[in-house]
Amino acid sequence: MNILLVLPVVIPLTTLLLGLLVKRHHAWVSFISLAGSLALLAAGVWLVMLAAQGVVLSGQMANWAAPYGISLVIDRLSAVMVAITGVIGLATLVYAHRQPMPADFLRDVHLFVQGLLAGICGAFITADVFNLYVWFEVLLIGSFALIALGGGERRLAGAMTYLVLNMLATLMFLLAAGLVYGSTGTLNMGELALIFRADQATSGAWLGVMLMLMSFAVKAALFPLFGWLPASYHVAWTPVSALFAGLLTKVGVYALIRMVTLLWPEPGMVHTVLLWVACATMIIGVLGAAAQTEVRRILSFHIVSQVGYMVLGLALATPLALAGAVFYLIHHIVVKANLFFVGGVAARLTGSERLAAMGGLYASKPLLAVLFAIPALSLAGIPPLSGFWAKFVLVKASLDAGVWIATFFALLTGIFTLLSMSKIWNESFLKAHPQPEQLGVAGDGPRGAWLTMIVLAAITVLIGFGAGPVMEYAVASAEQLVEAPAYLQLIERGGE
């Protein structure tokens, strides 16, 4: 089996193991973790370059033939998801480097982040439902530990909310996998695709898959199953919440996109349900953000809202809409993580995350104002930034499909998003600080944090101005999602 297939998982797991071996030496843990994250990014870029040339990697662990062995597939979508996971993982650790926190705390952050990255990448490359469940478990363990890290009543309360609801979703997933296996005799995604595409699925298989999609919907924070996210993300340490904001819900979205396109390449009942769920998610999320008065709680509700756009592309099920969903995934991961990073620095400088207690940042830190404006305007869909092109493609796809209600909610959500970002801008940057003598007392923070925000803002601008190549990649990714050549060929050739 091509070694490239396992690199996205082997690199963070090896990094975690090496970090555990030298955990008494905090500086070594930090160095190893940063080096491992850089290696994961390099592997992801390599995979994207291969995928852009039409290379699809697939194989079986230990050469056990499909559908009995563990199948792995890296196509265009999974390759870019691994690459962007490397970007956000490295950005998180660079941002966290030299932050004024206890050495043991920072060491544990590095170790748990590597475990989390392994779980995320494993979910992106697996072609087997049970192993997807395993990687979700790895994700749950690492993410719960990161939320709870540091303790405190508020943080532990948020961590428990996160754990309980995500554990229920994971148990639902396990039950669903059992139903699907009992009804079909397989959990291989390629073989399931052949069964469902041939309309040979039993009622038990349908019930199992529906439960599976519901568990993915919880992980993706779709309406009405999103309440755990705004109740938990804002309590974590800022770099951790930025990592979560960028990546965790996207694992659920990825699983939804992968399973729905595999089993139902043509529009049907499932797509109709997803359409209404997507519209409700967009508008309820953005209205929830409008009611909040803390920066990270506002941004947390916007995660929910923006997930609706991605699922809208899946629900419309046209090639252009699927390409828009892929484009939106790429754009949103970078933008949302950066907004949380900027929010953390703003809270440090002003001494609070409450909008009423913030202010004065435009005059005192103009660079930070620019670094907020770029992802904020991109999130709202202002041209020529990445968010504009992502929204434009989805709106055009909905118009082409004649789904006017989707167009209406997409545009309305964009307007409300702009208003919400304007509220943060006015309160945090334009107005005077209520206690000017307290502004900037805590200092600017480590240079790594500023470097992280600058690089992510630059990526957002580059995606906007380089939308053509990104869109070409997204269109080719959408074609692979529907045709699923690697998933189906693993079954046809018996895993050879």
Coordinates of C-alpha atoms in Angstrom, one line a residue:
M1 CA 0.0 0.0 0.0
N2 CA 1.3 3.4 -0.9
I3 CA 2.9 5.0 2.2
L4 CA 1.2 8.3 1.3
L5 CA -2.1 6.8 2.2
V6 CA -1.2 6.5 5.9
L7 CA 1.0 9.6 6.3
P8 CA -1.9 11.9 7.4
V9 CA -2.5 9.6 10.4
V10 CA 1.0 8.3 11.0
I11 CA 2.6 11.8 11.3
P12 CA 0.4 13.1 14.2
L13 CA 0.4 9.8 15.9
T14 CA 4.2 9.5 15.7
T15 CA 4.5 13.1 16.9
L16 CA 2.2 12.3 19.8
L17 CA 4.3 9.2 20.8
L18 CA 7.6 11.2 20.6
G19 CA 6.1 13.9 22.7
L20 CA 5.0 11.5 25.3
L21 CA 8.5 10.0 25.5
V22 CA 10.0 13.4 26.3
K23 CA 7.1 14.9 28.2
R24 CA 9.3 15.9 31.1
H25 CA 11.1 18.3 28.8
H26 CA 8.6 20.9 27.8
A27 CA 10.7 22.6 25.2
W28 CA 11.3 19.3 23.4
V29 CA 7.6 18.6 23.4
S30 CA 6.9 22.0 21.8
F31 CA 9.6 21.5 19.2
I32 CA 8.5 18.0 18.3
S33 CA 4.8 19.1 18.1
L34 CA 5.6 22.1 15.8
A35 CA 7.8 20.0 13.6
G36 CA 5.2 17.3 13.3
S37 CA 2.5 19.8 12.4
L38 CA 4.8 21.2 9.8
A39 CA 5.3 17.7 8.4
L40 CA 1.6 17.1 8.3
L41 CA 1.1 20.3 6.4
A42 CA 3.9 19.3 3.9
A43 CA 2.2 15.9 3.4
G44 CA -1.1 17.5 2.9
V45 CA 0.3 19.9 0.2
W46 CA 2.0 17.0 -1.5
L47 CA -1.3 15.1 -1.6
V48 CA -3.2 18.1 -3.0
M49 CA -0.5 18.4 -5.7
L50 CA -1.0 14.7 -6.6
A51 CA -4.8 15.0 -6.5
A52 CA -4.7 18.1 -8.8
Q53 CA -3.0 15.9 -11.4
G54 CA -5.8 13.3 -11.2
V55 CA -4.1 10.9 -8.8
V56 CA -6.5 9.0 -6.5
L57 CA -4.8 6.9 -3.8
S58 CA -6.7 3.9 -2.4
G59 CA -5.7 0.7 -0.7
Q60 CA -6.2 -1.8 2.1
M61 CA -4.4 -2.0 5.4
A62 CA -2.3 -5.2 5.7
N63 CA -3.5 -6.2 2.2
W64 CA -6.8 -7.6 3.4
A65 CA -9.2 -7.5 0.5
A66 CA -12.2 -5.1 0.5
P67 CA -14.7 -5.2 1.9
Y68 CA -13.2 -7.2 4.8
G69 CA -10.1 -5.1 5.4
I70 CA -9.7 -1.4 6.4
S71 CA -10.1 0.7 3.3
L72 CA -8.4 4.0 2.8
V73 CA -9.0 6.5 0.1
I74 CA -7.5 9.9 -0.7
D75 CA -9.1 11.8 -3.5
R76 CA -9.3 15.5 -4.2
L77 CA -11.6 16.4 -1.3
S78 CA -9.9 14.3 1.3
A79 CA -6.5 15.6 0.1
V80 CA -7.4 19.3 0.5
M81 CA -9.1 18.6 3.9
V82 CA -5.8 17.0 5.1
A83 CA -3.8 19.9 3.8
I84 CA -6.1 22.5 5.5
T85 CA -6.0 20.5 8.7
G86 CA -2.3 20.8 8.6
V87 CA -2.6 24.6 8.1
I88 CA -4.9 25.1 11.1
G89 CA -3.1 22.6 13.3
L90 CA 0.2 24.4 12.7
A91 CA -1.4 27.8 13.1
T92 CA -3.0 26.9 16.4
L93 CA 0.3 25.7 17.9
V94 CA 2.2 28.7 16.6
Y95 CA -0.4 31.0 18.1
A96 CA -0.2 29.1 21.4
H97 CA 3.6 29.2 21.5
R98 CA 5.0 31.3 24.3
Q99 CA 1.6 32.3 25.5
P100 CA 1.6 33.3 29.2
M101 CA 0.3 29.9 30.5
P102 CA 1.9 27.3 32.8
A103 CA 4.4 25.0 31.1
D104 CA 2.5 21.8 31.9
F105 CA -0.6 23.3 30.4
L106 CA 1.1 24.2 27.1
R107 CA 2.7 20.8 27.0
D108 CA -0.7 19.1 27.4
V109 CA -2.1 21.3 24.7
H110 CA 0.6 20.2 22.2
L111 CA 0.0 16.5 23.0
F112 CA -3.8 16.6 22.8
V113 CA -3.8 18.6 19.6
Q114 CA -1.7 16.0 17.9
G115 CA -4.1 13.3 19.0
L116 CA -7.0 15.4 17.7
L117 CA -5.2 16.0 14.4
A118 CA -4.8 12.2 14.0
G119 CA -8.5 11.7 14.6
I120 CA -9.5 14.4 12.1
C121 CA -7.2 13.1 9.3
G122 CA -8.3 9.5 10.0
A123 CA -11.9 10.6 9.5
F124 CA -11.0 12.3 6.2
I125 CA -9.2 9.3 4.6
T126 CA -11.2 6.2 5.8
A127 CA -13.5 4.4 3.4
D128 CA -15.1 2.2 6.1
V129 CA -18.0 3.2 8.4
F130 CA -16.7 1.4 11.5
N131 CA -13.3 3.1 11.2
L132 CA -15.0 6.4 10.8
Y133 CA -16.7 5.7 14.1
V134 CA -13.3 4.9 15.7
W135 CA -11.9 8.2 14.5
F136 CA -14.9 10.0 15.8
E137 CA -14.1 8.4 19.2
V138 CA -10.5 9.6 19.0
L139 CA -11.8 13.1 18.1
L140 CA -14.2 13.0 21.1
I141 CA -11.5 12.1 23.6
G142 CA -9.0 14.7 22.3
S143 CA -11.5 17.5 22.0
F144 CA -13.1 16.9 25.4
A145 CA -9.6 17.0 27.0
L146 CA -8.8 20.2 25.3
I147 CA -12.0 22.0 26.3
A148 CA -11.7 20.9 29.9
L149 CA -7.9 21.7 30.1
G150 CA -7.3 24.3 32.7
G151 CA -10.4 23.5 34.8
G152 CA -12.7 26.1 36.3
E153 CA -16.5 25.8 36.8
R154 CA -17.4 27.6 33.6
R155 CA -15.0 25.6 31.4
L156 CA -16.0 22.3 32.9
A157 CA -19.7 23.0 32.5
G158 CA -19.2 23.8 28.8
A159 CA -17.0 20.6 28.5
M160 CA -19.7 18.4 30.0
T161 CA -22.3 19.9 27.6
Y162 CA -20.0 19.2 24.7
L163 CA -19.2 15.6 25.9
V164 CA -22.8 14.5 26.7
L165 CA -24.3 15.6 23.4
N166 CA -21.4 14.4 21.3
M167 CA -21.3 11.1 23.2
L168 CA -25.0 10.6 22.4
A169 CA -24.3 11.3 18.7
T170 CA -21.4 8.8 18.8
L171 CA -23.6 6.2 20.4
M172 CA -26.2 6.8 17.8
F173 CA -23.5 6.3 15.1
L174 CA -22.5 3.0 16.7
L175 CA -26.1 1.8 16.8
A176 CA -26.5 2.9 13.2
A177 CA -23.4 1.0 12.1
G178 CA -24.8 -2.1 13.8
L179 CA -28.1 -1.8 11.9
V180 CA -26.4 -1.2 8.6
Y181 CA -24.1 -4.2 9.1
G182 CA -26.9 -6.4 10.2
S183 CA -28.9 -5.5 7.1
T184 CA -26.2 -5.4 4.5
G185 CA -23.4 -7.5 5.9
T186 CA -20.8 -4.8 5.2
L187 CA -19.6 -1.4 6.5
N188 CA -17.4 -0.6 3.5
M189 CA -18.5 2.6 2.0
G190 CA -17.9 1.4 -1.6
E191 CA -20.0 -1.7 -1.1
L192 CA -22.8 0.3 0.6
A193 CA -22.7 2.7 -2.4
L194 CA -23.3 -0.2 -4.8
I195 CA -26.2 -1.5 -2.7
F196 CA -28.0 1.8 -2.4
R197 CA -27.3 2.9 -6.0
A198 CA -28.8 -0.4 -7.2
D199 CA -31.9 0.2 -4.9
Q200 CA -31.2 -3.0 -3.1
A201 CA -31.1 -1.5 0.4
T202 CA -33.6 -3.0 3.0
S203 CA -35.6 -1.0 5.4
G204 CA -33.1 -1.9 8.2
A205 CA -30.3 -0.5 6.1
W206 CA -32.3 2.7 5.4
L207 CA -33.0 3.1 9.1
G208 CA -29.3 2.6 10.0
V209 CA -28.2 5.2 7.4
M210 CA -30.7 7.7 8.6
L211 CA -29.5 7.4 12.1
M212 CA -26.0 7.7 10.8
L213 CA -26.8 10.9 9.0
M214 CA -28.5 12.3 12.2
S215 CA -25.3 11.6 14.2
F216 CA -23.3 13.5 11.5
A217 CA -25.8 16.3 11.7
V218 CA -25.1 16.6 15.5
K219 CA -21.3 16.7 14.8
A220 CA -21.9 19.3 12.1
A221 CA -24.1 21.4 14.4
L222 CA -27.1 21.5 12.1
F223 CA -30.5 22.7 13.1
P224 CA -32.1 21.7 15.4
L225 CA -29.1 19.8 16.9
F226 CA -26.6 22.7 17.3
G227 CA -27.2 23.9 20.9
W228 CA -24.0 22.2 22.2
L229 CA -21.7 24.3 20.1
P230 CA -22.4 27.8 21.3
A231 CA -22.7 26.4 24.8
S232 CA -19.1 25.0 24.7
Y233 CA -16.8 26.5 22.2
H234 CA -16.5 29.9 23.9
V235 CA -15.3 28.5 27.2
A236 CA -12.2 26.8 25.8
W237 CA -8.8 28.5 25.8
T238 CA -8.6 30.8 22.7
P239 CA -6.2 28.7 20.5
V240 CA -8.3 25.6 21.3
S241 CA -11.6 27.2 20.4
A242 CA -10.1 28.5 17.2
L243 CA -8.9 25.0 16.3
F244 CA -12.4 23.7 17.0
A245 CA -14.1 26.5 15.1
G246 CA -12.1 25.8 12.1
L247 CA -12.1 22.0 12.0
L248 CA -14.5 20.0 14.2
T249 CA -17.9 20.8 12.6
K250 CA -16.3 20.3 9.2
V251 CA -15.6 16.7 10.0
G252 CA -19.4 16.2 10.4
V253 CA -20.0 18.2 7.2
Y254 CA -17.4 16.1 5.4
A255 CA -19.0 12.8 6.6
L256 CA -22.4 14.1 5.4
I257 CA -21.1 15.1 2.0
R258 CA -19.2 11.8 1.6
M259 CA -22.1 9.5 2.6
V260 CA -24.9 11.3 0.8
T261 CA -23.0 11.6 -2.5
L262 CA -21.9 8.0 -2.3
L263 CA -25.3 6.5 -1.6
W264 CA -27.5 9.0 -3.5
P265 CA -25.7 10.5 -6.4
E266 CA -29.0 11.8 -7.8
P267 CA -31.4 14.3 -6.0
G268 CA -34.1 12.6 -3.9
M269 CA -35.9 12.7 -0.6
V270 CA -32.8 13.0 1.5
H271 CA -31.7 16.0 -0.4
T272 CA -35.1 17.7 0.1
V273 CA -34.8 17.2 3.8
L274 CA -31.3 18.5 3.9
L275 CA -32.4 21.6 1.9
W276 CA -34.8 22.7 4.6
V277 CA -32.4 21.8 7.3
A278 CA -29.7 23.9 5.6
C279 CA -32.0 26.9 5.3
A280 CA -33.1 26.7 8.9
T281 CA -29.5 26.3 10.1
M282 CA -28.4 29.4 8.2
I283 CA -31.1 31.7 9.5
I284 CA -31.4 30.4 13.1
G285 CA -27.6 30.5 13.5
V286 CA -27.3 34.1 12.3
L287 CA -30.2 35.2 14.4
G288 CA -28.7 33.6 17.4
A289 CA -25.5 35.5 16.8
A290 CA -27.4 38.8 16.7
A291 CA -28.6 38.1 20.3
Q292 CA -25.2 37.6 21.8
T293 CA -23.0 40.2 23.5
E294 CA -19.6 38.3 23.7
V295 CA -17.3 38.0 20.8
R296 CA -16.7 34.3 20.9
R297 CA -20.4 33.5 21.5
I298 CA -21.2 35.6 18.4
L299 CA -18.6 33.8 16.4
S300 CA -19.8 30.4 17.7
F301 CA -23.3 31.0 16.4
H302 CA -21.9 32.0 13.1
I303 CA -20.2 28.6 12.8
V304 CA -23.7 27.1 12.9
S305 CA -25.0 29.6 10.3
Q306 CA -22.1 29.0 7.9
V307 CA -22.4 25.3 8.1
G308 CA -25.8 25.8 6.6
Y309 CA -24.2 27.1 3.4
M310 CA -22.1 24.0 3.0
V311 CA -25.0 21.7 3.5
L312 CA -27.1 23.8 1.1
G313 CA -24.6 22.9 -1.6
L314 CA -25.0 19.2 -0.8
A315 CA -28.8 19.5 -0.7
L316 CA -29.0 21.1 -4.2
A317 CA -26.9 18.2 -5.5
T318 CA -26.0 19.8 -8.8
P319 CA -22.3 19.7 -9.9
L320 CA -22.0 23.5 -9.4
A321 CA -23.6 23.3 -5.9
L322 CA -21.3 20.5 -4.8
A323 CA -18.3 22.5 -6.1
G324 CA -19.6 25.4 -4.1
A325 CA -19.9 23.3 -0.9
V326 CA -16.2 22.2 -1.4
F327 CA -15.1 25.8 -2.0
Y328 CA -17.1 26.9 1.1
L329 CA -15.4 24.3 3.2
I330 CA -11.9 25.5 2.2
H331 CA -12.7 29.2 2.7
H332 CA -14.6 28.9 5.9
I333 CA -12.0 26.8 7.9
V334 CA -9.4 29.5 7.4
V335 CA -11.7 32.5 8.0
K336 CA -13.4 31.1 11.1
A337 CA -10.2 30.0 12.8
N338 CA -8.7 33.4 12.1
L339 CA -11.7 35.3 13.6
F340 CA -11.3 33.4 16.8
F341 CA -7.6 34.1 16.9
V342 CA -8.2 37.8 16.3
G343 CA -11.0 37.8 19.0
G344 CA -8.5 36.3 21.4
V345 CA -6.0 39.1 20.9
A346 CA -8.7 41.7 21.1
A347 CA -10.0 40.3 24.4
R348 CA -6.4 40.3 25.7
L349 CA -5.8 44.0 24.8
T350 CA -9.2 45.3 26.0
G351 CA -9.4 43.0 29.1
S352 CA -12.8 41.5 28.2
E353 CA -14.8 39.5 25.6
R354 CA -18.0 41.4 26.3
L355 CA -18.6 44.0 23.7
A356 CA -19.7 46.6 26.2
A357 CA -16.3 46.4 27.9
M358 CA -14.3 46.6 24.7
G359 CA -13.3 49.4 22.4
G360 CA -10.5 51.6 21.2
L361 CA -8.7 49.0 19.1
Y362 CA -8.9 50.8 15.8
A363 CA -6.9 53.8 17.1
S364 CA -4.5 51.8 19.3
K365 CA -4.0 48.7 17.1
P366 CA -4.7 49.5 13.4
L367 CA -3.0 46.2 12.2
L368 CA -5.4 44.2 14.4
A369 CA -8.3 46.2 12.8
V370 CA -7.2 45.1 9.4
L371 CA -6.7 41.5 10.5
F372 CA -10.2 41.5 11.8
A373 CA -11.7 43.2 8.8
I374 CA -10.4 40.7 6.2
P375 CA -11.9 37.5 7.6
A376 CA -15.0 39.4 8.8
L377 CA -15.8 40.8 5.4
S378 CA -15.0 37.4 3.8
L379 CA -17.4 35.7 6.2
A380 CA -20.1 38.2 5.1
G381 CA -19.4 37.6 1.5
I382 CA -17.9 40.9 0.4
P383 CA -15.9 40.9 -2.9
P384 CA -13.2 40.1 -3.8
L385 CA -12.5 38.0 -0.7
S386 CA -12.9 34.2 -0.6
G387 CA -16.4 34.3 1.1
F388 CA -17.8 36.3 -1.8
W389 CA -16.9 33.6 -4.4
A390 CA -18.1 30.8 -2.1
K391 CA -21.5 32.4 -1.6
F392 CA -21.7 33.5 -5.2
V393 CA -21.4 29.9 -6.5
L394 CA -24.0 28.6 -4.1
V395 CA -26.5 31.4 -4.9
K396 CA -26.0 30.8 -8.6
A397 CA -26.4 27.1 -8.1
S398 CA -29.7 27.6 -6.3
L399 CA -30.9 30.0 -9.0
D400 CA -30.0 27.6 -11.7
A401 CA -31.9 24.9 -9.9
G402 CA -34.9 27.1 -9.4
V403 CA -34.8 26.8 -5.6
W404 CA -35.7 30.4 -4.8
I405 CA -36.2 29.8 -1.1
A406 CA -32.6 28.7 -0.8
T407 CA -31.5 31.9 -2.7
F408 CA -33.6 34.0 -0.3
F409 CA -32.2 32.5 2.9
A410 CA -28.6 32.5 1.6
L411 CA -28.8 36.2 0.7
L412 CA -30.7 37.2 3.9
T413 CA -28.1 35.3 6.1
G414 CA -25.3 37.1 4.3
I415 CA -26.9 40.5 5.1
F416 CA -27.4 39.5 8.8
T417 CA -23.8 38.3 8.9
L418 CA -22.5 41.6 7.7
L419 CA -24.6 43.4 10.4
S420 CA -23.2 41.1 13.0
M421 CA -19.6 41.7 12.0
S422 CA -20.4 45.4 11.9
K423 CA -21.5 45.2 15.5
I424 CA -18.2 43.6 16.6
W425 CA -16.4 46.3 14.6
N426 CA -18.2 49.2 16.1
E427 CA -18.1 47.9 19.7
S428 CA -14.5 46.6 19.7
F429 CA -12.7 48.9 17.3
L430 CA -14.5 52.2 16.6
K431 CA -16.0 53.2 20.0
A432 CA -13.8 54.5 22.8
H433 CA -12.7 52.0 25.5
P434 CA -14.8 52.6 28.7
Q435 CA -11.6 52.5 30.7
P436 CA -8.8 53.8 28.4
E437 CA -6.2 53.3 31.1
Q438 CA -6.8 49.5 30.9
L439 CA -6.4 49.3 27.1
G440 CA -3.3 47.3 26.2
V441 CA -2.1 46.7 29.8
A442 CA -1.8 43.0 29.1
G443 CA 0.5 43.6 26.2
D444 CA 0.3 42.6 22.5
G445 CA 1.0 38.9 23.2
P446 CA 3.6 36.6 21.5
R447 CA 4.8 37.4 18.0
G448 CA 3.7 34.0 16.9
A449 CA 0.0 34.9 17.4
W450 CA 0.4 38.0 15.2
L451 CA 2.2 35.9 12.5
T452 CA -0.6 33.4 12.6
M453 CA -3.3 36.0 12.0
I454 CA -1.3 37.7 9.2
V455 CA -0.7 34.4 7.4
L456 CA -4.3 33.2 7.6
A457 CA -5.6 36.7 6.5
A458 CA -3.2 36.4 3.5
I459 CA -4.6 33.0 2.6
T460 CA -8.1 34.4 2.6
V461 CA -7.0 37.2 0.3
L462 CA -5.1 34.7 -2.0
I463 CA -8.1 32.4 -2.2
G464 CA -10.3 35.4 -3.2
F465 CA -7.9 36.7 -5.9
G466 CA -7.0 33.1 -7.0
A467 CA -10.6 31.9 -7.0
G468 CA -10.3 30.5 -10.5
P469 CA -7.8 27.6 -9.7
V470 CA -9.6 26.9 -6.4
M471 CA -12.9 26.7 -8.2
E472 CA -11.4 24.4 -10.8
Y473 CA -10.2 22.1 -8.1
A474 CA -13.6 22.2 -6.4
V475 CA -15.4 21.3 -9.6
A476 CA -13.2 18.3 -10.2
S477 CA -13.7 17.4 -6.5
A478 CA -17.5 17.5 -7.0
E479 CA -17.2 15.2 -10.0
Q480 CA -15.2 12.7 -7.9
L481 CA -17.7 12.8 -5.1
V482 CA -20.5 11.6 -7.4
E483 CA -18.5 9.2 -9.5
A484 CA -16.6 7.8 -6.4
P485 CA -14.1 5.9 -8.6
A486 CA -11.7 4.8 -5.8
Y487 CA -14.5 3.7 -3.4
L488 CA -16.2 1.6 -6.1
Q489 CA -13.0 0.2 -7.6
L490 CA -11.8 -1.1 -4.3
I491 CA -14.8 -3.4 -4.3
E492 CA -14.7 -4.3 -8.0
R493 CA -11.0 -5.3 -7.8
G494 CA -11.3 -7.0 -4.4
G495 CA -8.9 -4.6 -2.8
E496 CA -5.9 -5.5 -5.0

